[in-house]
Each structure stands twice: as C-alpha cells, then as structure tokens.
Amino acid sequence: MLAEPLGSLPSSPWIAIVPLIAVLPAVLCMLDISRHPHTRLLPPQVWLAVCVCGNIVGLFAYLRFGRSQDR
C-alpha cells in the first residue's frame, strides 16, 4: 500500500519552517494593507483578497500596483 502511517513520517525542523516561509509574504502584505488603507487602483479589501489567493504573485502585484507612492 502506498500510504504510510503518520508515525513513520520523517521528523525534521524543515517540515514546520517551510509552510511558515510560504505564508509569511501573505501575512506581511495583509499587515501592510491594514496599516495603510490608502491603496491605488483597487480598494483595500480587493488587495487583501489578491494577497490571500495569489500568495507570491499577489504580493508582487500589490507592491507594484497597489501600494500608494506617498510613503
């Protein structure tokens, strides 16, 4: 059988670190939007959805097109 019991999975600190690295950009983007709600092109709620749904691509899109230039 292909499925192994959960107890036989390798234990490594990377198993916990890799998901955090994947989620961190979206969290930082959401914090920036919540602290500075004045955005360009789209309302902040839409930028939040873009950052949540398109993790890395959403982050770069917000930083390039959504973040206001006055800061």
mmCIF file of C-alpha atoms in Angstrom:
data_model
loop_
_atom_site.group_PDB
_atom_site.id
_atom_site.type_symbol
_atom_site.label_atom_id
_atom_site.label_comp_id
_atom_site.label_asym_id
_atom_site.label_seq_id
_atom_site.Cartn_x
_atom_site.Cartn_y
_atom_site.Cartn_z
ATOM 1 C CA MET A 1 0.000 0.000 0.000
ATOM 2 C CA LEU A 2 1.280 3.500 -0.817
ATOM 3 C CA ALA A 3 0.015 5.311 2.263
ATOM 4 C CA GLU A 4 2.224 5.113 5.335
ATOM 5 C CA PRO A 5 1.095 5.733 8.905
ATOM 6 C CA LEU A 6 1.719 9.244 10.229
ATOM 7 C CA GLY A 7 4.135 7.952 12.853
ATOM 8 C CA SER A 8 6.583 6.852 10.165
ATOM 9 C CA LEU A 9 6.987 10.310 8.589
ATOM 10 C CA PRO A 10 10.469 11.824 8.930
ATOM 11 C CA SER A 11 10.738 14.420 11.656
ATOM 12 C CA SER A 12 12.676 17.481 10.636
ATOM 13 C CA PRO A 13 12.529 21.144 11.623
ATOM 14 C CA TRP A 14 12.074 21.996 7.926
ATOM 15 C CA ILE A 15 8.637 20.406 7.988
ATOM 16 C CA ALA A 16 7.478 23.279 10.220
ATOM 17 C CA ILE A 17 9.599 26.054 8.689
ATOM 18 C CA VAL A 18 8.711 25.641 5.002
ATOM 19 C CA PRO A 19 4.951 26.334 5.445
ATOM 20 C CA LEU A 20 5.781 29.418 7.516
ATOM 21 C CA ILE A 21 8.001 30.727 4.734
ATOM 22 C CA ALA A 22 5.173 30.169 2.269
ATOM 23 C CA VAL A 23 2.596 32.025 4.412
ATOM 24 C CA LEU A 24 4.823 34.868 5.638
ATOM 25 C CA PRO A 25 4.635 37.063 2.488
ATOM 26 C CA ALA A 26 0.828 36.999 2.501
ATOM 27 C CA VAL A 27 0.711 37.901 6.194
ATOM 28 C CA LEU A 28 3.154 40.786 5.735
ATOM 29 C CA CYS A 29 1.150 42.053 2.777
ATOM 30 C CA MET A 30 -2.098 41.915 4.765
ATOM 31 C CA LEU A 31 -0.473 43.776 7.668
ATOM 32 C CA ASP A 32 0.758 46.499 5.320
ATOM 33 C CA ILE A 33 -2.710 46.918 3.794
ATOM 34 C CA SER A 34 -4.352 47.084 7.220
ATOM 35 C CA ARG A 35 -1.878 49.701 8.484
ATOM 36 C CA HIS A 36 -2.022 51.836 5.325
ATOM 37 C CA PRO A 37 -5.529 51.505 3.846
ATOM 38 C CA HIS A 38 -4.932 54.080 1.075
ATOM 39 C CA THR A 39 -4.177 51.978 -1.994
ATOM 40 C CA ARG A 40 -4.047 52.607 -5.723
ATOM 41 C CA LEU A 41 -6.218 51.067 -8.453
ATOM 42 C CA LEU A 42 -8.352 48.810 -6.197
ATOM 43 C CA PRO A 43 -9.981 49.055 -2.755
ATOM 44 C CA PRO A 44 -8.025 47.572 0.180
ATOM 45 C CA GLN A 45 -10.484 44.674 0.504
ATOM 46 C CA VAL A 46 -9.717 43.561 -3.051
ATOM 47 C CA TRP A 47 -5.959 43.809 -2.434
ATOM 48 C CA LEU A 48 -6.410 41.653 0.665
ATOM 49 C CA ALA A 49 -8.167 39.010 -1.440
ATOM 50 C CA VAL A 50 -5.427 39.191 -4.089
ATOM 51 C CA CYS A 51 -2.719 38.713 -1.467
ATOM 52 C CA VAL A 52 -4.536 35.797 0.157
ATOM 53 C CA CYS A 53 -5.416 33.973 -3.072
ATOM 54 C CA GLY A 54 -2.263 34.650 -5.044
ATOM 55 C CA ASN A 55 0.383 34.426 -2.352
ATOM 56 C CA ILE A 56 3.659 35.428 -4.066
ATOM 57 C CA VAL A 57 2.092 36.842 -7.240
ATOM 58 C CA GLY A 58 -0.405 38.809 -5.156
ATOM 59 C CA LEU A 59 2.373 40.234 -3.001
ATOM 60 C CA PHE A 60 4.332 41.464 -6.009
ATOM 61 C CA ALA A 61 1.167 42.825 -7.662
ATOM 62 C CA TYR A 62 0.261 44.769 -4.524
ATOM 63 C CA LEU A 63 3.784 46.136 -4.067
ATOM 64 C CA ARG A 64 3.982 47.174 -7.732
ATOM 65 C CA PHE A 65 0.450 48.400 -8.455
ATOM 66 C CA GLY A 66 -1.470 48.787 -5.201
ATOM 67 C CA ARG A 67 0.796 50.366 -2.636
ATOM 68 C CA SER A 68 0.496 54.147 -2.524
ATOM 69 C CA GLN A 69 3.539 56.170 -3.535
ATOM 70 C CA ASP A 70 3.282 58.744 -0.735
ATOM 71 C CA ARG A 71 5.131 56.703 1.884
#
